[in-house]
Amino acid sequence: DAKTTQPPSMDCAEGRAANLPCNHSTISGNEYVYWYRQIHSQGPQYIIHGLKNNETNEMASLIITEDRKSSTLILPHATLRDTAVYYCIALNPNTGNQFYFGTGTSLTVIP
Amino acid sequence: EAQVTQNPRYLITVTGKKLTVTCSQNMNHEYMSWYRQDPGLGLRQIYYSMNVEVTDKGDVPEGYKVSRKEKRNFPLILESPSPNQTSLYFCASSLSYGSYEQYFGPGTRLTVT
């Protein structure tokens, strides 16, 4: 599975869009990009995933570059409850490999 | 309510005293797994199970055992706990391996003295 690289920490003002980058330059054609988040020692929570196309759900948007070497998770209107560690994972779900969560990006939403 | 439950939530024990952390899911999921989380190291997978009676090692299986005798339960067993197993443990389940959404339990904070 492709290795992902995320900044260790970011800040965002409440009400503004939070843009969390992820680099996965070695991603292969069958690997999806998944995003999870973990709020203060709770169990991680699924946010969104995608392969090639941009995706949007009620929680966030996922923008994947055309070459698929990087992606951005967008929280359109960040709230204090979005303060969490965000994990970007690249994985081919058909290989038998497991999710590798890494250390993620610690997002702090500032009032 | 669909959920993954873990017990106990907190446990302080002594070196060498066998313990079991239970994990149960009520979603009829095929896939279950255990993770440990330590500061600066992120979440690391201990063991996983594709289905009943099928288990395999994750990244950090040393010192742990698991069993999957029923679909809903996946206990984590520490036969002889040591202080380096002090950690926050999470159980997770998903519909099948490769399902994009894993459901995590609330965590078990274990301290071994």
Coordinates of N, CA and C in Angstrom, one line a residue:
Chain A
D1 N 0.8 -1.2 0.0 CA 0.0 0.0 0.0 C 0.9 1.2 0.0
A2 N 0.4 2.3 -0.6 CA 1.1 3.5 -0.7 C 1.3 4.2 0.7
K3 N 2.4 4.7 0.9 CA 2.7 5.5 2.1 C 2.0 6.9 1.9
T4 N 1.4 7.4 3.0 CA 0.8 8.7 3.0 C 1.6 9.6 3.9
T5 N 1.7 10.9 3.5 CA 2.3 11.9 4.4 C 1.4 13.0 4.6
Q6 N 1.3 13.4 5.9 CA 0.4 14.4 6.4 C 1.1 15.4 7.3
P7 N 0.8 16.6 7.3 CA 1.4 17.5 8.3 C 1.0 17.1 9.7
P8 N 1.9 17.2 10.6 CA 1.5 16.8 12.0 C 0.4 17.6 12.6
S9 N 0.3 18.9 12.3 CA -0.7 19.7 13.0 C -1.1 20.8 12.1
M10 N -2.4 21.3 12.3 CA -2.9 22.5 11.6 C -3.9 23.2 12.6
D11 N -4.1 24.5 12.3 CA -5.1 25.2 13.0 C -6.1 25.8 12.0
C12 N -7.3 26.0 12.4 CA -8.3 26.5 11.5 C -9.3 27.4 12.4
A13 N -9.7 28.5 11.9 CA -10.6 29.4 12.6 C -12.0 28.8 12.5
E14 N -12.8 28.8 13.5 CA -14.1 28.4 13.6 C -15.0 29.0 12.5
G15 N -15.7 28.3 11.7 CA -16.6 28.8 10.7 C -15.9 28.8 9.3
R16 N -14.6 28.7 9.3 CA -13.9 28.7 8.1 C -13.7 27.3 7.6
A17 N -13.3 27.2 6.3 CA -13.1 25.8 5.7 C -11.7 25.3 6.2
A18 N -11.7 24.1 6.6 CA -10.4 23.4 7.0 C -10.0 22.5 5.8
N19 N -8.8 22.8 5.3 CA -8.3 22.0 4.2 C -7.1 21.2 4.7
L20 N -7.3 19.9 4.7 CA -6.2 19.0 5.3 C -5.6 18.2 4.1
P21 N -4.3 18.4 3.9 CA -3.6 17.8 2.7 C -3.1 16.4 3.1
C22 N -3.0 15.6 2.0 CA -2.4 14.3 2.2 C -1.6 14.0 0.9
N23 N -0.3 13.6 1.1 CA 0.5 13.2 -0.1 C 0.6 11.7 -0.2
H24 N 0.3 11.2 -1.3 CA 0.4 9.7 -1.6 C 1.0 9.5 -3.0
S25 N 2.2 10.0 -3.1 CA 2.8 10.0 -4.5 C 3.1 8.7 -5.1
T26 N 3.1 7.6 -4.3 CA 3.3 6.3 -4.8 C 2.1 5.5 -4.9
I27 N 0.9 6.1 -4.9 CA -0.4 5.4 -4.9 C -0.5 4.6 -6.3
S28 N -1.1 3.5 -6.2 CA -1.3 2.7 -7.4 C -2.8 2.8 -7.9
G29 N -3.0 2.4 -9.1 CA -4.3 2.6 -9.7 C -5.5 2.0 -8.9
N30 N -5.3 1.0 -8.1 CA -6.4 0.3 -7.4 C -6.5 0.7 -6.0
E31 N -5.7 1.6 -5.6 CA -5.7 2.0 -4.2 C -6.7 3.2 -4.0
Y32 N -7.6 3.1 -3.0 CA -8.5 4.1 -2.6 C -7.8 5.0 -1.6
V33 N -8.3 6.2 -1.5 CA -7.9 7.1 -0.4 C -9.1 7.2 0.6
Y34 N -8.7 6.9 1.9 CA -9.7 6.9 2.9 C -9.3 8.0 4.0
W35 N -10.4 8.6 4.5 CA -10.1 9.5 5.6 C -10.9 9.1 6.8
Y36 N -10.3 9.1 8.0 CA -10.9 8.8 9.3 C -10.5 10.0 10.2
R37 N -11.2 10.2 11.3 CA -10.8 11.1 12.3 C -11.0 10.5 13.7
Q38 N -10.2 11.0 14.6 CA -10.3 10.5 16.0 C -10.4 11.7 16.9
I39 N -11.5 11.8 17.6 CA -11.7 12.9 18.6 C -11.3 12.4 20.0
H40 N -10.2 13.0 20.4 CA -9.7 12.9 21.8 C -9.9 11.5 22.4
S41 N -9.1 10.5 21.9 CA -9.1 9.2 22.5 C -10.3 8.4 22.4
Q42 N -11.3 8.9 21.6 CA -12.4 8.0 21.2 C -12.0 7.1 20.0
G43 N -12.8 6.1 19.7 CA -12.5 5.3 18.5 C -12.5 6.1 17.2
P44 N -11.6 5.9 16.3 CA -11.7 6.6 15.0 C -13.0 6.4 14.3
Q45 N -13.3 7.4 13.5 CA -14.6 7.5 12.8 C -14.4 7.7 11.3
Y46 N -15.1 6.9 10.5 CA -15.0 7.1 9.1 C -15.5 8.4 8.6
I47 N -14.8 9.0 7.7 CA -15.3 10.3 7.1 C -15.8 10.1 5.7
I48 N -14.8 9.7 4.8 CA -15.1 9.7 3.4 C -14.0 8.9 2.7
H49 N -14.3 8.4 1.5 CA -13.2 7.7 0.7 C -13.5 8.0 -0.8
G50 N -12.4 7.8 -1.6 CA -12.6 8.0 -3.0 C -11.4 7.3 -3.8
L51 N -11.6 7.1 -5.1 CA -10.6 6.5 -5.9 C -10.0 7.5 -6.9
K52 N -10.9 8.1 -7.7 CA -10.4 9.1 -8.7 C -11.2 10.4 -8.6
N53 N -12.5 10.2 -8.5 CA -13.3 11.4 -8.6 C -13.4 12.1 -7.2
N54 N -13.7 13.4 -7.3 CA -14.0 14.1 -6.0 C -15.3 13.5 -5.4
E55 N -15.3 13.5 -4.1 CA -16.4 13.0 -3.4 C -16.9 14.0 -2.3
T56 N -18.2 13.9 -2.1 CA -18.8 14.8 -1.0 C -19.8 14.0 -0.3
N57 N -19.9 14.2 1.0 CA -21.0 13.7 1.8 C -21.3 14.7 2.8
E58 N -22.1 14.3 3.8 CA -22.6 15.3 4.8 C -21.5 15.8 5.7
M59 N -20.4 15.1 5.8 CA -19.4 15.5 6.7 C -18.3 16.3 6.0
A60 N -17.9 16.0 4.8 CA -16.8 16.6 4.2 C -16.7 16.4 2.7
S61 N -15.8 17.0 2.0 CA -15.5 16.8 0.6 C -14.0 16.3 0.5
L62 N -13.9 15.4 -0.5 CA -12.5 14.9 -0.8 C -12.2 15.3 -2.2
I63 N -11.1 16.0 -2.3 CA -10.6 16.4 -3.6 C -9.3 15.6 -3.9
I64 N -9.3 14.9 -5.0 CA -8.1 14.1 -5.4 C -7.6 14.7 -6.7
T65 N -6.3 14.9 -6.7 CA -5.7 15.5 -7.9 C -5.8 14.6 -9.1
E66 N -5.6 15.1 -10.2 CA -5.8 14.3 -11.4 C -4.8 13.2 -11.5
D67 N -3.5 13.4 -11.1 CA -2.5 12.4 -11.1 C -2.6 11.5 -9.9
R68 N -3.5 11.8 -9.0 CA -3.8 11.0 -7.8 C -2.6 10.9 -6.8
K69 N -1.7 11.8 -6.9 CA -0.5 11.8 -6.0 C -0.8 12.5 -4.7
S70 N -1.9 13.2 -4.6 CA -2.3 13.9 -3.4 C -3.8 14.2 -3.3
S71 N -4.2 14.4 -2.1 CA -5.6 14.7 -2.0 C -5.8 15.7 -0.8
T72 N -7.0 16.3 -0.8 CA -7.3 17.3 0.3 C -8.7 16.9 0.9
L73 N -8.8 16.8 2.2 CA -10.0 16.7 2.8 C -10.5 18.1 3.2
I74 N -11.7 18.4 2.9 CA -12.3 19.8 3.2 C -13.4 19.7 4.1
L75 N -13.3 20.3 5.3 CA -14.4 20.5 6.2 C -15.0 21.9 5.9
P76 N -16.1 22.1 5.3 CA -16.5 23.4 4.7 C -16.7 24.5 5.8
H77 N -17.2 24.1 6.9 CA -17.4 25.1 8.0 C -17.0 24.5 9.3
A78 N -15.8 24.6 9.6 CA -15.2 23.9 10.8 C -15.9 24.4 12.1
T79 N -16.2 23.5 13.0 CA -16.7 23.9 14.3 C -15.7 23.3 15.3
L80 N -15.9 23.7 16.6 CA -15.0 23.3 17.6 C -15.0 21.8 17.7
R81 N -16.1 21.2 17.4 CA -16.3 19.7 17.5 C -15.5 19.0 16.4
D82 N -15.0 19.7 15.5 CA -14.1 19.1 14.4 C -12.7 19.0 14.9
T83 N -12.3 19.5 16.0 CA -11.0 19.4 16.6 C -10.7 17.9 16.8
A84 N -9.7 17.4 16.1 CA -9.5 15.9 16.1 C -8.2 15.6 15.4
V85 N -7.8 14.4 15.4 CA -6.7 13.9 14.6 C -7.3 13.2 13.4
Y86 N -6.8 13.6 12.2 CA -7.4 13.2 10.9 C -6.3 12.3 10.2
Y87 N -6.8 11.1 9.8 CA -5.9 10.1 9.2 C -6.3 9.9 7.7
C88 N -5.2 10.0 6.9 CA -5.4 9.7 5.5 C -4.7 8.3 5.2
I89 N -5.4 7.5 4.6 CA -5.0 6.1 4.3 C -5.2 5.7 2.9
A90 N -4.1 5.1 2.3 CA -4.2 4.6 0.9 C -4.2 3.1 1.0
L91 N -5.2 2.5 0.3 CA -5.3 1.1 0.5 C -6.1 0.5 -0.7
N92 N -5.6 -0.7 -1.2 CA -6.4 -1.4 -2.1 C -7.2 -2.4 -1.3
P93 N -8.5 -2.3 -1.3 CA -9.3 -3.2 -0.4 C -9.3 -4.6 -0.9
N94 N -8.8 -4.9 -2.0 CA -8.8 -6.3 -2.5 C -7.6 -7.1 -2.3
T95 N -6.6 -6.5 -1.7 CA -5.3 -7.2 -1.5 C -5.1 -8.0 -0.3
G96 N -6.0 -7.8 0.7 CA -5.8 -8.5 2.0 C -5.0 -7.6 2.9
N97 N -4.5 -6.5 2.5 CA -3.7 -5.6 3.4 C -4.6 -4.9 4.3
Q98 N -4.0 -4.4 5.4 CA -4.8 -3.8 6.4 C -4.7 -2.3 6.4
F99 N -5.7 -1.7 7.1 CA -5.6 -0.2 7.2 C -4.4 0.2 8.1
Y100 N -3.6 1.1 7.6 CA -2.5 1.6 8.4 C -2.8 3.1 8.7
F101 N -3.0 3.4 10.0 CA -3.5 4.7 10.4 C -2.4 5.7 10.6
G102 N -1.2 5.4 10.9 CA -0.1 6.3 11.0 C -0.4 7.3 12.2
T103 N 0.1 8.5 12.1 CA 0.0 9.5 13.2 C -0.9 10.6 12.8
G104 N -1.3 10.8 11.5 CA -2.3 11.7 11.1 C -1.9 13.2 11.3
T105 N -3.0 14.1 11.1 CA -2.8 15.5 11.3 C -3.8 15.9 12.5
S106 N -3.2 16.6 13.5 CA -4.0 17.1 14.6 C -4.5 18.4 14.2
L107 N -5.8 18.5 14.0 CA -6.5 19.8 13.6 C -7.1 20.4 14.9
T108 N -6.7 21.6 15.1 CA -7.3 22.4 16.2 C -8.2 23.5 15.6
V109 N -9.4 23.6 15.9 CA -10.3 24.6 15.5 C -10.4 25.7 16.5
I110 N -10.0 26.9 16.2 CA -9.9 28.0 17.1 C -11.1 28.9 17.1
P111 N -11.6 29.2 18.3 CA -12.9 30.0 18.4 C -12.6 31.4 17.8
Chain B
E1 N -29.3 -0.2 18.8 CA -28.3 0.7 18.2 C -27.1 -0.1 17.8
A2 N -26.6 0.1 16.5 CA -25.5 -0.6 16.0 C -24.2 -0.1 16.7
Q3 N -23.5 -1.0 17.3 CA -22.3 -0.6 18.0 C -21.3 -1.7 18.2
V4 N -20.1 -1.3 18.6 CA -19.0 -2.2 19.0 C -18.8 -1.8 20.5
T5 N -18.9 -2.9 21.3 CA -18.7 -2.6 22.8 C -17.4 -3.3 23.2
Q6 N -16.7 -2.7 24.2 CA -15.5 -3.3 24.8 C -15.7 -3.2 26.3
N7 N -15.1 -4.3 26.9 CA -15.1 -4.3 28.4 C -13.8 -5.0 28.8
P8 N -13.2 -4.5 29.9 CA -13.6 -3.2 30.6 C -13.1 -2.0 29.8
R9 N -13.6 -0.8 30.2 CA -13.1 0.4 29.6 C -11.8 0.9 30.2
Y10 N -11.6 0.6 31.5 CA -10.3 0.9 32.2 C -9.9 -0.3 33.0
L11 N -8.6 -0.6 33.0 CA -8.1 -1.7 33.8 C -6.7 -1.4 34.2
I12 N -6.4 -1.6 35.5 CA -5.1 -1.5 36.0 C -4.8 -2.9 36.6
T13 N -3.7 -3.4 36.1 CA -3.3 -4.8 36.6 C -1.8 -4.9 36.8
V14 N -1.4 -6.0 37.2 CA 0.1 -6.2 37.6 C 0.7 -7.2 36.5
T15 N 2.0 -7.1 36.4 CA 2.7 -7.9 35.5 C 2.5 -9.4 35.7
G16 N 2.2 -10.1 34.6 CA 2.0 -11.5 34.7 C 0.6 -12.0 35.0
K17 N -0.3 -11.2 35.3 CA -1.7 -11.6 35.6 C -2.5 -11.6 34.4
K18 N -2.9 -12.8 33.9 CA -3.6 -13.0 32.7 C -4.9 -12.1 32.7
L19 N -5.2 -11.5 31.5 CA -6.4 -10.8 31.4 C -7.0 -10.9 30.0
T20 N -8.3 -10.6 29.9 CA -9.0 -10.7 28.7 C -9.8 -9.4 28.5
V21 N -9.7 -8.8 27.4 CA -10.5 -7.6 27.0 C -11.6 -8.1 26.0
T22 N -12.8 -8.0 26.3 CA -13.8 -8.5 25.4 C -14.2 -7.4 24.4
C23 N -14.7 -7.9 23.2 CA -15.2 -7.0 22.2 C -16.4 -7.7 21.5
S24 N -17.4 -7.0 21.4 CA -18.6 -7.6 20.8 C -19.3 -6.6 19.8
Q25 N -19.8 -7.0 18.7 CA -20.5 -6.2 17.8 C -21.8 -6.8 17.4
N26 N -22.8 -5.9 17.2 CA -24.2 -6.4 16.9 C -24.6 -6.1 15.5
M27 N -23.7 -6.0 14.6 CA -24.0 -5.6 13.2 C -23.8 -6.8 12.2
N28 N -23.5 -8.0 12.8 CA -23.3 -9.1 11.9 C -22.1 -9.0 11.0
H29 N -21.1 -8.3 11.5 CA -19.9 -8.0 10.6 C -19.0 -9.2 10.6
E30 N -18.5 -9.4 9.4 CA -17.5 -10.5 9.2 C -16.2 -10.2 9.8
Y31 N -15.7 -9.0 9.6 CA -14.3 -8.6 9.8 C -14.2 -7.9 11.2
M32 N -13.3 -8.3 12.0 CA -13.0 -7.6 13.3 C -11.5 -7.5 13.4
S33 N -11.1 -6.5 14.2 CA -9.7 -6.3 14.4 C -9.4 -5.6 15.8
W34 N -8.2 -5.7 16.2 CA -7.7 -5.1 17.4 C -6.5 -4.1 17.1
Y35 N -6.6 -2.9 17.7 CA -5.5 -2.0 17.5 C -5.0 -1.5 18.9
R36 N -3.8 -1.1 19.0 CA -3.3 -0.4 20.2 C -2.8 1.0 19.7
Q37 N -3.0 1.9 20.6 CA -2.6 3.3 20.3 C -1.6 3.8 21.4
D38 N -0.5 4.3 21.0 CA 0.5 4.8 21.9 C 0.9 6.2 21.4
P39 N 1.3 7.1 22.4 CA 1.7 8.4 22.0 C 2.8 8.4 20.9
G40 N 2.6 9.2 19.9 CA 3.6 9.3 18.8 C 3.7 8.2 17.9
L41 N 3.0 7.1 18.1 CA 3.1 5.9 17.3 C 1.8 5.7 16.5
G42 N 0.8 6.4 16.8 CA -0.5 6.2 16.0 C -1.2 4.9 16.4
L43 N -2.1 4.5 15.6 CA -2.8 3.2 15.8 C -2.1 2.1 15.1
R44 N -1.8 1.0 15.8 CA -1.1 -0.1 15.2 C -2.0 -1.4 15.4
Q45 N -2.1 -2.1 14.3 CA -3.0 -3.3 14.4 C -2.3 -4.5 15.0
I46 N -3.0 -5.1 15.9 CA -2.5 -6.3 16.7 C -2.8 -7.6 16.0
Y47 N -4.1 -7.8 15.8 CA -4.7 -9.0 15.2 C -5.9 -8.6 14.4
Y48 N -6.3 -9.4 13.4 CA -7.5 -9.2 12.8 C -8.1 -10.6 12.4
S49 N -9.4 -10.6 12.1 CA -10.2 -11.8 11.8 C -11.1 -11.5 10.6
M50 N -10.9 -12.3 9.6 CA -11.7 -12.1 8.4 C -13.1 -12.8 8.6
N51 N -13.2 -13.8 9.4 CA -14.4 -14.5 9.7 C -14.2 -15.4 10.9
V52 N -15.3 -16.1 11.2 CA -15.2 -17.0 12.4 C -14.1 -18.0 12.1
E53 N -13.3 -18.2 13.1 CA -12.2 -19.2 13.1 C -11.1 -18.8 12.2
V54 N -11.1 -17.6 11.6 CA -10.0 -17.2 10.8 C -9.4 -15.9 11.4
T55 N -8.2 -16.0 11.9 CA -7.5 -14.9 12.5 C -6.1 -14.8 11.9
D56 N -5.5 -13.6 12.0 CA -4.2 -13.4 11.5 C -3.5 -12.3 12.2
K57 N -2.2 -12.3 12.2 CA -1.4 -11.3 12.9 C -1.4 -10.0 12.2
G58 N -1.4 -8.9 12.9 CA -1.2 -7.6 12.4 C 0.2 -7.2 12.5
D59 N 0.5 -5.9 12.8 CA 1.8 -5.4 12.9 C 2.5 -5.7 14.2
V60 N 1.7 -5.8 15.3 CA 2.4 -5.9 16.6 C 1.7 -7.0 17.4
P61 N 1.8 -8.3 17.0 CA 1.0 -9.3 17.7 C 1.7 -9.9 18.9
E62 N 3.0 -9.6 19.1 CA 3.7 -10.3 20.2 C 3.1 -10.0 21.6
G63 N 2.9 -11.0 22.3 CA 2.3 -10.9 23.7 C 0.8 -10.9 23.7
Y64 N 0.2 -11.1 22.6 CA -1.3 -11.1 22.5 C -1.8 -12.4 21.9
K65 N -3.0 -12.8 22.2 CA -3.7 -13.8 21.6 C -5.2 -13.4 21.3
V66 N -5.8 -14.0 20.3 CA -7.2 -13.7 20.0 C -7.9 -15.0 19.7
S67 N -9.2 -15.0 19.7 CA -10.0 -16.1 19.2 C -11.3 -15.5 18.6
R68 N -11.8 -16.3 17.6 CA -13.0 -15.8 17.0 C -13.9 -17.1 16.9
K69 N -14.6 -17.4 18.0 CA -15.4 -18.6 18.0 C -16.8 -18.3 17.5
E70 N -17.2 -17.0 17.7 CA -18.5 -16.6 17.3 C -18.3 -15.4 16.4
K71 N -19.3 -15.1 15.5 CA -19.1 -13.9 14.7 C -19.1 -12.6 15.4
R72 N -19.9 -12.5 16.5 CA -20.0 -11.3 17.2 C -18.9 -10.9 18.1
N73 N -18.1 -11.9 18.6 CA -17.2 -11.7 19.6 C -15.7 -11.9 19.2
F74 N -14.9 -11.0 19.7 CA -13.4 -11.1 19.3 C -12.6 -10.7 20.5
P75 N -12.4 -11.6 21.5 CA -11.7 -11.2 22.7 C -10.2 -11.1 22.4
L76 N -9.5 -10.2 23.2 CA -8.1 -10.0 23.1 C -7.6 -10.5 24.5
I77 N -6.6 -11.4 24.4 CA -6.1 -12.1 25.6 C -4.6 -11.7 25.8
L78 N -4.3 -11.3 27.0 CA -2.9 -11.1 27.3 C -2.5 -12.1 28.4
E79 N -1.8 -13.1 28.0 CA -1.5 -14.3 28.9 C -0.6 -13.8 30.0
S80 N 0.4 -13.0 29.8 CA 1.3 -12.6 30.8 C 1.6 -11.1 30.5
P81 N 0.7 -10.2 30.9 CA 0.9 -8.8 30.6 C 2.2 -8.2 31.1
S82 N 2.8 -7.3 30.4 CA 4.0 -6.6 30.8 C 3.8 -5.1 30.7
P83 N 4.6 -4.3 31.4 CA 4.4 -2.9 31.4 C 4.4 -2.3 30.0
N84 N 5.1 -2.9 29.0 CA 5.1 -2.3 27.7 C 3.8 -2.5 26.9
Q85 N 2.9 -3.2 27.5 CA 1.6 -3.4 27.0 C 0.6 -2.4 27.5
T86 N 1.1 -1.5 28.4 CA 0.3 -0.4 28.8 C -0.1 0.5 27.6
S87 N -1.4 0.6 27.3 CA -1.8 1.3 26.1 C -3.3 1.5 26.1
L88 N -3.7 2.2 25.0 CA -5.1 2.3 24.7 C -5.5 1.4 23.6
Y89 N -6.5 0.5 23.8 CA -6.8 -0.5 22.9 C -8.2 -0.3 22.3
F90 N -8.2 -0.5 21.0 CA -9.5 -0.3 20.2 C -9.8 -1.6 19.5
C91 N -11.1 -2.0 19.6 CA -11.6 -3.1 18.7 C -12.4 -2.4 17.6
A92 N -12.4 -3.0 16.4 CA -13.1 -2.5 15.3 C -13.8 -3.6 14.5
S93 N -14.8 -3.3 13.8 CA -15.5 -4.3 12.9 C -15.9 -3.6 11.7
S94 N -16.1 -4.4 10.6 CA -16.6 -3.9 9.4 C -17.4 -5.1 8.7
L95 N -18.2 -4.7 7.7 CA -19.1 -5.7 7.1 C -18.2 -6.9 6.5
S96 N -17.1 -6.5 5.9 CA -16.2 -7.5 5.4 C -14.8 -6.9 5.3
Y97 N -13.8 -7.7 5.0 CA -12.5 -7.1 4.8 C -12.7 -6.2 3.5
G98 N -12.1 -5.0 3.5 CA -12.1 -4.2 2.4 C -13.3 -3.2 2.4
S99 N -14.2 -3.4 3.4 CA -15.3 -2.4 3.5 C -14.7 -1.1 4.0
Y100 N -15.1 0.0 3.4 CA -14.5 1.3 3.6 C -14.7 1.8 5.0
E101 N -15.8 1.4 5.6 CA -16.1 1.9 6.9 C -15.9 0.9 8.0
Q102 N -15.0 1.1 8.9 CA -14.8 0.3 10.1 C -15.5 1.1 11.2
Y103 N -16.1 0.3 12.1 CA -16.7 0.8 13.3 C -15.8 0.5 14.5
F104 N -15.5 1.5 15.2 CA -14.6 1.3 16.4 C -15.4 1.3 17.7
G105 N -14.8 0.5 18.6 CA -15.3 0.6 20.0 C -14.8 1.8 20.7
P106 N -15.3 2.0 22.0 CA -14.9 3.2 22.7 C -13.5 3.2 23.3
G107 N -12.8 2.0 23.2 CA -11.5 1.9 23.7 C -11.4 1.4 25.1
T108 N -10.3 0.7 25.4 CA -10.0 0.2 26.7 C -8.6 0.7 27.1
R109 N -8.5 1.4 28.2 CA -7.2 2.0 28.7 C -6.7 1.0 29.7
L110 N -5.6 0.4 29.3 CA -4.9 -0.7 30.1 C -3.6 -0.1 30.7
T111 N -3.4 -0.3 32.0 CA -2.2 0.0 32.7 C -1.6 -1.3 33.3
V112 N -0.4 -1.6 33.0 CA 0.2 -2.8 33.6 C 1.4 -2.3 34.5
T113 N 1.4 -2.6 35.7 CA 2.4 -2.1 36.7 C 3.4 -3.2 37.0

